[in-house]
mmCIF file of C-alpha atoms in Angstrom:
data_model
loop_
_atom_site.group_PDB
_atom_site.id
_atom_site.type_symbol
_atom_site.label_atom_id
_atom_site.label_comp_id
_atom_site.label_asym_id
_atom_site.label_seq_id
_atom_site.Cartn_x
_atom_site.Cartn_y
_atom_site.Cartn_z
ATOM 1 C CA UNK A 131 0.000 0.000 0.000
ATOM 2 C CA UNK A 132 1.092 3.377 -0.976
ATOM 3 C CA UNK A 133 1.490 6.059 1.211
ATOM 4 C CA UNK A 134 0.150 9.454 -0.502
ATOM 5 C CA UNK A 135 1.552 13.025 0.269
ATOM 6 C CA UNK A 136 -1.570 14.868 1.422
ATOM 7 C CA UNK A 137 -0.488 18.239 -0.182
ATOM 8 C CA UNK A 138 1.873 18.586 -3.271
ATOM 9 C CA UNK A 139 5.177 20.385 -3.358
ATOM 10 C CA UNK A 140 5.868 21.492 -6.670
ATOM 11 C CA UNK A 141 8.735 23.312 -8.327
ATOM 12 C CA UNK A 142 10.589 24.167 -11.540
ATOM 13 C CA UNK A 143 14.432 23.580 -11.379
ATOM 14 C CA UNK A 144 16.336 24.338 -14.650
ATOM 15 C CA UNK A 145 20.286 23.017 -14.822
ATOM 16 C CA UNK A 146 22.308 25.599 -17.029
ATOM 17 C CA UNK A 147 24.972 23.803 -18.896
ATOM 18 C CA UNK A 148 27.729 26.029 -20.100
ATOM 19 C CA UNK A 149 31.163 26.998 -20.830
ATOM 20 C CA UNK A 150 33.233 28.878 -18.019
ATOM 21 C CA UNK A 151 36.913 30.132 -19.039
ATOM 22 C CA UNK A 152 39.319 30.132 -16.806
ATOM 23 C CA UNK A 153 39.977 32.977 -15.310
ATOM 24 C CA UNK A 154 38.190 35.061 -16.643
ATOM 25 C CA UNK A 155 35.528 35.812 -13.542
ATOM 26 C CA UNK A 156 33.659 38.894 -15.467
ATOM 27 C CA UNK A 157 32.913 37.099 -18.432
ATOM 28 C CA UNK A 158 31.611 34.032 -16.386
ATOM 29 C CA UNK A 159 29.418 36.000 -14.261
ATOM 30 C CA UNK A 160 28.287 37.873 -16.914
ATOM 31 C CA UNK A 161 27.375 34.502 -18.607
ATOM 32 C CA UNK A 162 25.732 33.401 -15.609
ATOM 33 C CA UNK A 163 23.635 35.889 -15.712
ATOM 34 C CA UNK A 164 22.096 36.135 -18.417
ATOM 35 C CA UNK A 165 21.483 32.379 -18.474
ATOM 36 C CA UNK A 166 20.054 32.921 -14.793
ATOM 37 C CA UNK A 167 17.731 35.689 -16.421
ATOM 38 C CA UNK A 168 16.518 33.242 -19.568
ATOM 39 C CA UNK A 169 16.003 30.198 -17.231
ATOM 40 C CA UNK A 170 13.732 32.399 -15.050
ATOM 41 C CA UNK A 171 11.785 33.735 -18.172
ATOM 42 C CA UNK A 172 11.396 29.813 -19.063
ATOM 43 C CA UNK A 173 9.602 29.481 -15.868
ATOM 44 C CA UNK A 174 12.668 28.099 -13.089
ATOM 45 C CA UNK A 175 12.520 28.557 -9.583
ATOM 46 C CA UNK A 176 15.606 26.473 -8.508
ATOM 47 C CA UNK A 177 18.739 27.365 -11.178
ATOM 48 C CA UNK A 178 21.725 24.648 -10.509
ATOM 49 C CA UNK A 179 24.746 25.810 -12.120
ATOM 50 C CA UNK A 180 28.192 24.269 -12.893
ATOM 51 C CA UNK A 181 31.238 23.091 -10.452
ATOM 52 C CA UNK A 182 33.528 26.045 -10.263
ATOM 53 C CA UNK A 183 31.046 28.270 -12.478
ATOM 54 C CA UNK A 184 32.491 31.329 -11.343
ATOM 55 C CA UNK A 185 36.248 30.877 -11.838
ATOM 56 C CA UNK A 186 36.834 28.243 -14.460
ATOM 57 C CA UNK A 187 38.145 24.894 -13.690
ATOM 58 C CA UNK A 188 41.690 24.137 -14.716
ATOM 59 C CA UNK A 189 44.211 26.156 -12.780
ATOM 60 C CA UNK A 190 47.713 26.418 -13.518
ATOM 61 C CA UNK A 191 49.148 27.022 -9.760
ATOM 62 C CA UNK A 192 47.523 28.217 -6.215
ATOM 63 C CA UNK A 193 48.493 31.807 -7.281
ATOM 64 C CA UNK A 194 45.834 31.642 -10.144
ATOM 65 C CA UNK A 195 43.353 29.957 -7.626
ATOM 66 C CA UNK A 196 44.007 32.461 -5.006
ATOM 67 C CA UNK A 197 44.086 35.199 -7.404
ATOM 68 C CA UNK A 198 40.289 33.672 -8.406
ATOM 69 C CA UNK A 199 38.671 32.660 -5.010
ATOM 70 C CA UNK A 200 36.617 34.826 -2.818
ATOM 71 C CA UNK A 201 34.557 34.642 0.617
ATOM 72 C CA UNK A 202 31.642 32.517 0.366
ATOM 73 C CA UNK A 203 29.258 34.840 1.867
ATOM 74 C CA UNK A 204 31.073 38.392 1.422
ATOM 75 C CA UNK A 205 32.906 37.668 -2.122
ATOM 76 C CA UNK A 206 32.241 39.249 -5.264
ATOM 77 C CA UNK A 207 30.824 36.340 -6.963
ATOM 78 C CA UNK A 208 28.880 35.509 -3.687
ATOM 79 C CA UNK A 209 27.615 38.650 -3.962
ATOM 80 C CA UNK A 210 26.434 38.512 -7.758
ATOM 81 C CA UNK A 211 24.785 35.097 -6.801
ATOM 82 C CA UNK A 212 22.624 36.556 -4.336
ATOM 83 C CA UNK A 213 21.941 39.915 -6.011
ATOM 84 C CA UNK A 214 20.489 37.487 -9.090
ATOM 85 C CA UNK A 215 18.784 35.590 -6.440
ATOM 86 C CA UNK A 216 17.437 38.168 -4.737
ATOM 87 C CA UNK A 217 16.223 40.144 -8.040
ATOM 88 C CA UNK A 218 14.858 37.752 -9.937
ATOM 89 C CA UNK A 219 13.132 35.790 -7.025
ATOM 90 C CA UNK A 220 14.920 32.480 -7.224
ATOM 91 C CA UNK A 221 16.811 29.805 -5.586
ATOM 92 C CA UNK A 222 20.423 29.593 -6.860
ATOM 93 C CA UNK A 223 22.920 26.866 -6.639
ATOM 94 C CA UNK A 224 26.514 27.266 -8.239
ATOM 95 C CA UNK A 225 29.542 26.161 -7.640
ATOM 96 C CA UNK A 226 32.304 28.591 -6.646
ATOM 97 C CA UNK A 227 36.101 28.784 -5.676
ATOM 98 C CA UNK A 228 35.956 29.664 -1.788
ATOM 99 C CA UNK A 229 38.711 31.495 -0.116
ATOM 100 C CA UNK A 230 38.696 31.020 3.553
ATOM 101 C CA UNK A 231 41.533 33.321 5.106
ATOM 102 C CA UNK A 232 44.717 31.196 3.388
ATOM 103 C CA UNK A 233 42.543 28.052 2.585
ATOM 104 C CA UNK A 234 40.808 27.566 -0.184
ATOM 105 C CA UNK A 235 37.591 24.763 -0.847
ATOM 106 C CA UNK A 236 36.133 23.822 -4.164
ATOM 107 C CA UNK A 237 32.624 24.776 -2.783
ATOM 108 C CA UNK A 238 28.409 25.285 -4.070
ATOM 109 C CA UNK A 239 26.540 28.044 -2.068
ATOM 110 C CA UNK A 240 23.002 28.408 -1.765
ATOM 111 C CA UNK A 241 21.301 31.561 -2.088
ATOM 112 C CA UNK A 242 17.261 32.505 -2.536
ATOM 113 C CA UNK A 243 15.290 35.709 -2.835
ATOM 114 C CA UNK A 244 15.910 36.810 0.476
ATOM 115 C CA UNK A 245 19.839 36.766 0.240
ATOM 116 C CA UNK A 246 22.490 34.072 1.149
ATOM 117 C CA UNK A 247 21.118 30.878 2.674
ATOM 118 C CA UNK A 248 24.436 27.754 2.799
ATOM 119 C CA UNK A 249 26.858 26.402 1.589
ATOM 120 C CA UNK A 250 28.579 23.407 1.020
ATOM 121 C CA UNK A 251 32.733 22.145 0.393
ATOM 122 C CA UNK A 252 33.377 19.251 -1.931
ATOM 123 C CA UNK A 253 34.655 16.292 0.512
ATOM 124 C CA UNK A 254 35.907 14.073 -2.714
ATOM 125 C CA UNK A 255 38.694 15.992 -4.452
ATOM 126 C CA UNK A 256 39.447 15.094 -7.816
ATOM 127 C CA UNK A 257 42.990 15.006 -9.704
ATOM 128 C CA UNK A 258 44.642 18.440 -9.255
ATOM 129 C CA UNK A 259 41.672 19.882 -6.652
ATOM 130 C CA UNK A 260 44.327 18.091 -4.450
ATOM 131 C CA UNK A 261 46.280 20.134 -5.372
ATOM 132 C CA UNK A 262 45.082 24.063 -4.776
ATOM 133 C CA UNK A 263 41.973 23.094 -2.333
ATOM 134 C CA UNK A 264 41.405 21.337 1.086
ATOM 135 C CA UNK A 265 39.074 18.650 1.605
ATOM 136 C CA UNK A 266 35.605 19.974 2.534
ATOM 137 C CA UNK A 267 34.914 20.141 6.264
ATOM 138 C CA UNK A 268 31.036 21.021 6.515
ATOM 139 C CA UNK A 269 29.632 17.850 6.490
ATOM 140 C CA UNK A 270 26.703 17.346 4.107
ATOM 141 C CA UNK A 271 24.089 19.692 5.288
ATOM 142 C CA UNK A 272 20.528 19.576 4.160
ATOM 143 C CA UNK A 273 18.645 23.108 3.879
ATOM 144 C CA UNK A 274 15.098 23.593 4.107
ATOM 145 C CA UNK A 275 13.150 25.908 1.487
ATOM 146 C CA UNK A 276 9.266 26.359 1.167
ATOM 147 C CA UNK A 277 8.533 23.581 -1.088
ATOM 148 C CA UNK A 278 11.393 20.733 0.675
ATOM 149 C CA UNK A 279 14.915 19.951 1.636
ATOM 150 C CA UNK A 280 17.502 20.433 -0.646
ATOM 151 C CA UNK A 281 20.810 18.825 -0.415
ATOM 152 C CA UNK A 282 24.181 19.672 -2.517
ATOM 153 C CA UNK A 283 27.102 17.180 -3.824
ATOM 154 C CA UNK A 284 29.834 18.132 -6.354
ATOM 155 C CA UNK A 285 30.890 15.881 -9.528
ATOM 156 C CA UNK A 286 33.174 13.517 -7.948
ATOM 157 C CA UNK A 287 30.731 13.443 -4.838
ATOM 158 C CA UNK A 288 28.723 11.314 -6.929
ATOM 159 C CA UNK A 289 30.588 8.083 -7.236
ATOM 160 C CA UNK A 290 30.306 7.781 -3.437
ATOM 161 C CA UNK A 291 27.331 5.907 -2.897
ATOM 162 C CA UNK A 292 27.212 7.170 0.491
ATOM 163 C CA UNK A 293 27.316 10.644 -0.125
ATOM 164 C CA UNK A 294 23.343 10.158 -1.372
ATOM 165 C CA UNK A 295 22.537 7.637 1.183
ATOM 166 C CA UNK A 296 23.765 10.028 4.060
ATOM 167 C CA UNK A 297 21.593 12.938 2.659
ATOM 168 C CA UNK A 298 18.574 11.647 1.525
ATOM 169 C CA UNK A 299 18.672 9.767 5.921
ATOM 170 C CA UNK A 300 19.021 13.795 6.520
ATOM 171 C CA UNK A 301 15.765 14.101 4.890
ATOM 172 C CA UNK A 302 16.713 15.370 1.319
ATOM 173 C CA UNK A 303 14.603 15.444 -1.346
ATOM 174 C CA UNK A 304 16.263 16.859 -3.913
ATOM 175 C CA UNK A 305 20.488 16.891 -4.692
ATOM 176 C CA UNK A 306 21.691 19.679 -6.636
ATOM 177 C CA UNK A 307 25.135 18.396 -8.039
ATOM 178 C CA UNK A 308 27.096 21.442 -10.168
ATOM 179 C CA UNK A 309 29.804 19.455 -11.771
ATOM 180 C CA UNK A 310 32.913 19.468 -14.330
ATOM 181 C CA UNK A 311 32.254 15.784 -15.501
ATOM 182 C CA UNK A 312 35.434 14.800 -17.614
ATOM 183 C CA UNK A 313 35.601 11.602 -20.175
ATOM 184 C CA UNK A 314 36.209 8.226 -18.010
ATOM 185 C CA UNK A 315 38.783 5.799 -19.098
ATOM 186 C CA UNK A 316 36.860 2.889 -21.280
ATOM 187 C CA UNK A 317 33.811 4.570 -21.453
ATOM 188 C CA UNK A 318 34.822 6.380 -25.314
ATOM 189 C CA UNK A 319 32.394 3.562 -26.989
ATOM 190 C CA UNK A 320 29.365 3.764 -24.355
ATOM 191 C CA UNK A 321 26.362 4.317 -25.287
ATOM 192 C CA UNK A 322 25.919 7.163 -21.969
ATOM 193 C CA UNK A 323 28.813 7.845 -20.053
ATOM 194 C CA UNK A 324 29.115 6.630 -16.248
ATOM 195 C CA UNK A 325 28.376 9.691 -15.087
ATOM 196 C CA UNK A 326 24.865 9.552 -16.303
ATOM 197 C CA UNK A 327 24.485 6.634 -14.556
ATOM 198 C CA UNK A 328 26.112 6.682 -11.070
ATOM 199 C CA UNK A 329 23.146 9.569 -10.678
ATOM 200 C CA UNK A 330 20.361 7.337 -11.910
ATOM 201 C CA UNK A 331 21.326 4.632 -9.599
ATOM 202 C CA UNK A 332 21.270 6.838 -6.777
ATOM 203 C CA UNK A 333 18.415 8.513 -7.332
ATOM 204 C CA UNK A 334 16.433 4.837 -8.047
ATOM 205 C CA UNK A 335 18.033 3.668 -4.335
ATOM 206 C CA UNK A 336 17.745 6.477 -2.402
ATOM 207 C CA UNK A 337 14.167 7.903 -3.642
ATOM 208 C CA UNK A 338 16.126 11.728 -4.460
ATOM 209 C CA UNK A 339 15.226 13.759 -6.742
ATOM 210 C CA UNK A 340 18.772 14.845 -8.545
ATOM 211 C CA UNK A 341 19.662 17.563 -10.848
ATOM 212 C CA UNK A 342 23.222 17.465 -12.461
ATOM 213 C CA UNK A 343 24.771 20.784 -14.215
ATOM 214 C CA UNK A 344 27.575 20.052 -16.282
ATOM 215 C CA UNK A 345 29.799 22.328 -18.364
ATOM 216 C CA UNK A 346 31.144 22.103 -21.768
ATOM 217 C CA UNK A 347 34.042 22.486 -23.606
ATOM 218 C CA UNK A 348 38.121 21.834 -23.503
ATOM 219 C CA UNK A 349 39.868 24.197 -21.312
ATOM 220 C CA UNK A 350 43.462 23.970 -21.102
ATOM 221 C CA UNK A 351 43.940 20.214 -22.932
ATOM 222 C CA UNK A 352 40.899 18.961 -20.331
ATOM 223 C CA UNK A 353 37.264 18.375 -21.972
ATOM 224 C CA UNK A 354 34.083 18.103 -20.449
ATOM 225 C CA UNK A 355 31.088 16.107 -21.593
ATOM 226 C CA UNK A 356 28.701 17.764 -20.809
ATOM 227 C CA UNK A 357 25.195 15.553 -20.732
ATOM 228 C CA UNK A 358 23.865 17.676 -17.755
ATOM 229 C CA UNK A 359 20.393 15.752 -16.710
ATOM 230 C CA UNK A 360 17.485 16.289 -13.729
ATOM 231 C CA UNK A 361 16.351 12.389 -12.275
ATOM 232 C CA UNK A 362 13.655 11.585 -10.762
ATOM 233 C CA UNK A 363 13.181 9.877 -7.781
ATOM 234 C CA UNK A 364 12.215 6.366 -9.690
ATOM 235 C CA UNK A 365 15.397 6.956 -11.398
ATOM 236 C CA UNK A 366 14.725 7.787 -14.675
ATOM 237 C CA UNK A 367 15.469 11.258 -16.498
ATOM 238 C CA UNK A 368 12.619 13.803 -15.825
ATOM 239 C CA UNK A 369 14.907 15.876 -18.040
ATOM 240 C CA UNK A 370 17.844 15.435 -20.449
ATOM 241 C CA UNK A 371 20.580 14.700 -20.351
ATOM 242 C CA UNK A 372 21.671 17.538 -22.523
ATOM 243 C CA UNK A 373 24.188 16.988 -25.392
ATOM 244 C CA UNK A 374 27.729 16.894 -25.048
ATOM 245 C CA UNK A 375 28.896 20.631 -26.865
ATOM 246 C CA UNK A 376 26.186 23.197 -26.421
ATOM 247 C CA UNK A 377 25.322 25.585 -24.192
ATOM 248 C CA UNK A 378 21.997 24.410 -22.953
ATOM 249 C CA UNK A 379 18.818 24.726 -20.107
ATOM 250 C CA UNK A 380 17.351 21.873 -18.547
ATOM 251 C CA UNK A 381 13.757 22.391 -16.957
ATOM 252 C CA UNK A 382 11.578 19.895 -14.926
ATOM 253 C CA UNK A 383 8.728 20.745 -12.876
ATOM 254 C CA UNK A 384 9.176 18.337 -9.929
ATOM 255 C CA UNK A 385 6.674 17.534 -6.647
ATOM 256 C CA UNK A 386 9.160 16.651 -3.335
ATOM 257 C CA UNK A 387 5.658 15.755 -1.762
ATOM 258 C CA UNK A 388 6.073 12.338 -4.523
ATOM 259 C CA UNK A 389 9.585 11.318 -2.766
ATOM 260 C CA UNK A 390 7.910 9.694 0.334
ATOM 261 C CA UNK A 391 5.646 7.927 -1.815
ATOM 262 C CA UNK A 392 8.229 6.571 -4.124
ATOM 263 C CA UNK A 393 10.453 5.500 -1.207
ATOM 264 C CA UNK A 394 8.039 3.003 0.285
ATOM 265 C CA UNK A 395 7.752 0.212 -2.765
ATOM 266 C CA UNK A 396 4.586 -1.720 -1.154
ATOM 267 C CA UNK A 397 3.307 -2.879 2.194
ATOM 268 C CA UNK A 398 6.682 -4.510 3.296
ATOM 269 C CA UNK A 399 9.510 -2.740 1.386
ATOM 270 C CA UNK A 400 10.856 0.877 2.212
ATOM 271 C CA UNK A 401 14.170 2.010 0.529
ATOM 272 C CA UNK A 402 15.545 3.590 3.705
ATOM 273 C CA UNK A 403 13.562 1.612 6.243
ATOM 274 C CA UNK A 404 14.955 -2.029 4.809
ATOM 275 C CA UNK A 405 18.755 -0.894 5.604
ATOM 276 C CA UNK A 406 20.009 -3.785 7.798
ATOM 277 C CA UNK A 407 22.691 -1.147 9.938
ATOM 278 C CA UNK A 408 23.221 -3.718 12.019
ATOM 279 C CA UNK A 409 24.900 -5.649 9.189
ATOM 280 C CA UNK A 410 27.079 -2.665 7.198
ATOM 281 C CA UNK A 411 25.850 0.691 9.860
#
């Protein structure tokens, strides 16, 4: 027997796939906006952009990272997040190159229309992040907005099955994942890449709602693949995935009220409730 939400919480969210250049902050806020500006005339209420939308991805040394990064709130880019947010009465997710006094995180914040709301620092570092960033040390926090709980993991977050598992037992609904998704070894002949479906599979076993914003492009000998997509909590694409080379906006309209519904299966079976964590915790 199904259990049915009693009221339905709907929204529109809208994953902006694009290409950031590398330091070059002015032209990629400038590109965020007006992508912000179209997805909101297209009807979004919840905009998730790229990893590292603001700065660019591929640094050559911590002096261009440092040179790049800002205070997450109190920055400049911070600030153009939440002045979109703010103005144009929507929810914003990006990602964002966090300067903390002399550390520096690969981080998303969260701001809505009335200002600067969270944030979140990539625990999984990938490649070279080792390099310029420190390992994120806010936990995964789940932040509650009128129509549900919204969670946030970055790119290499994703092939952590735990990183879902932990959030949606924190009571997420929805994951907003900005991420620089590059080409996996063996995958050149698949028919979608790995990516595509790591988030399917977690959305199918954790009941999430998950909405993936890619970039595109080959910046400094490293290509993205874009293929940016929003799952649903069964799963399957509710939107996308985008292709591989163009700049592009993903919308869903998408009921968190659903998510309790789809997580108990019938009169014995519930996703989160059938853990054995007295077998594996």
């Amino acid at each position: 027997m199904s259990v049915k939400a009693s009221t339905a919480r709907t929204a529109t969210v809208a994953t902006v796939q694009f290409e950031p250049i590398v330091g070059d902050r002015v032209h990629n806020l400038a590109a965020i906006e007006r992508l912000a500006r179209t997805a909101k005339a297209q009807g979004a209420e919840i905009l998730v952009l790229p990893e590292l939308a603001d700065s660019g991805y591929s640094f050559r040394d911590g002096d261009e990272v440092a040179a790049l990064a800002g205070p997450v709130p109190g920055g400049e880019s911070a600030g153009v997040f939440c002045r979109l947010a703010g103005e144009l009465g929507l929810y914003i997710v990006s990602g964002i190159a966090e300067r903390d006094g002399d550390r520096f995180y690969n981080s998303a914040l969260l701001c809505g229309p009335e200002g600067y709301i969270g944030k979140y620092r990539k625990l999984h570092l990938w490649n070279n992040e080792n390099r310029f960033f420190k390992k994120g040390d806010l936990g995964l926090p789940v932040f509650d907005l009128p129509f549900g709980r919204i969670g946030i993991a970055i790119c290499y977050d994703g092939w952590f099955p735990e990183t879902f598992r932990e959030l949606a037992l924190a009571g997420a609904e929805l994951v907003c994942v900005p991420t620089n998704w590059v080409p996996m070894a063996g995958a050149e002949s698949a028919p979608e890449p790995m990516a595509n479906i790591l988030h399917k599979a977690a959305a199918h076993t954790n009941g999430l709602y998950i909405a993936c914003a890619d970039r595109i492009g080959i910046e400094r000998d490293q290509p993205f693949i874009g293929r940016s997509l929003i799952v649903g909590p069964q799963g399957w694409p509710v939107s996308g995935p985008a292709s591989t080379d163009r700049e592009e906006i993903l919308l869903a309209q998408i009921d968190l009220s659903s998510v309790a519904e789809t997580r108990t299966l019938n009169s014995f079976n519930h996703l989160l409730g059938d853990r054995r964590a007295d077998v594996y915790g």
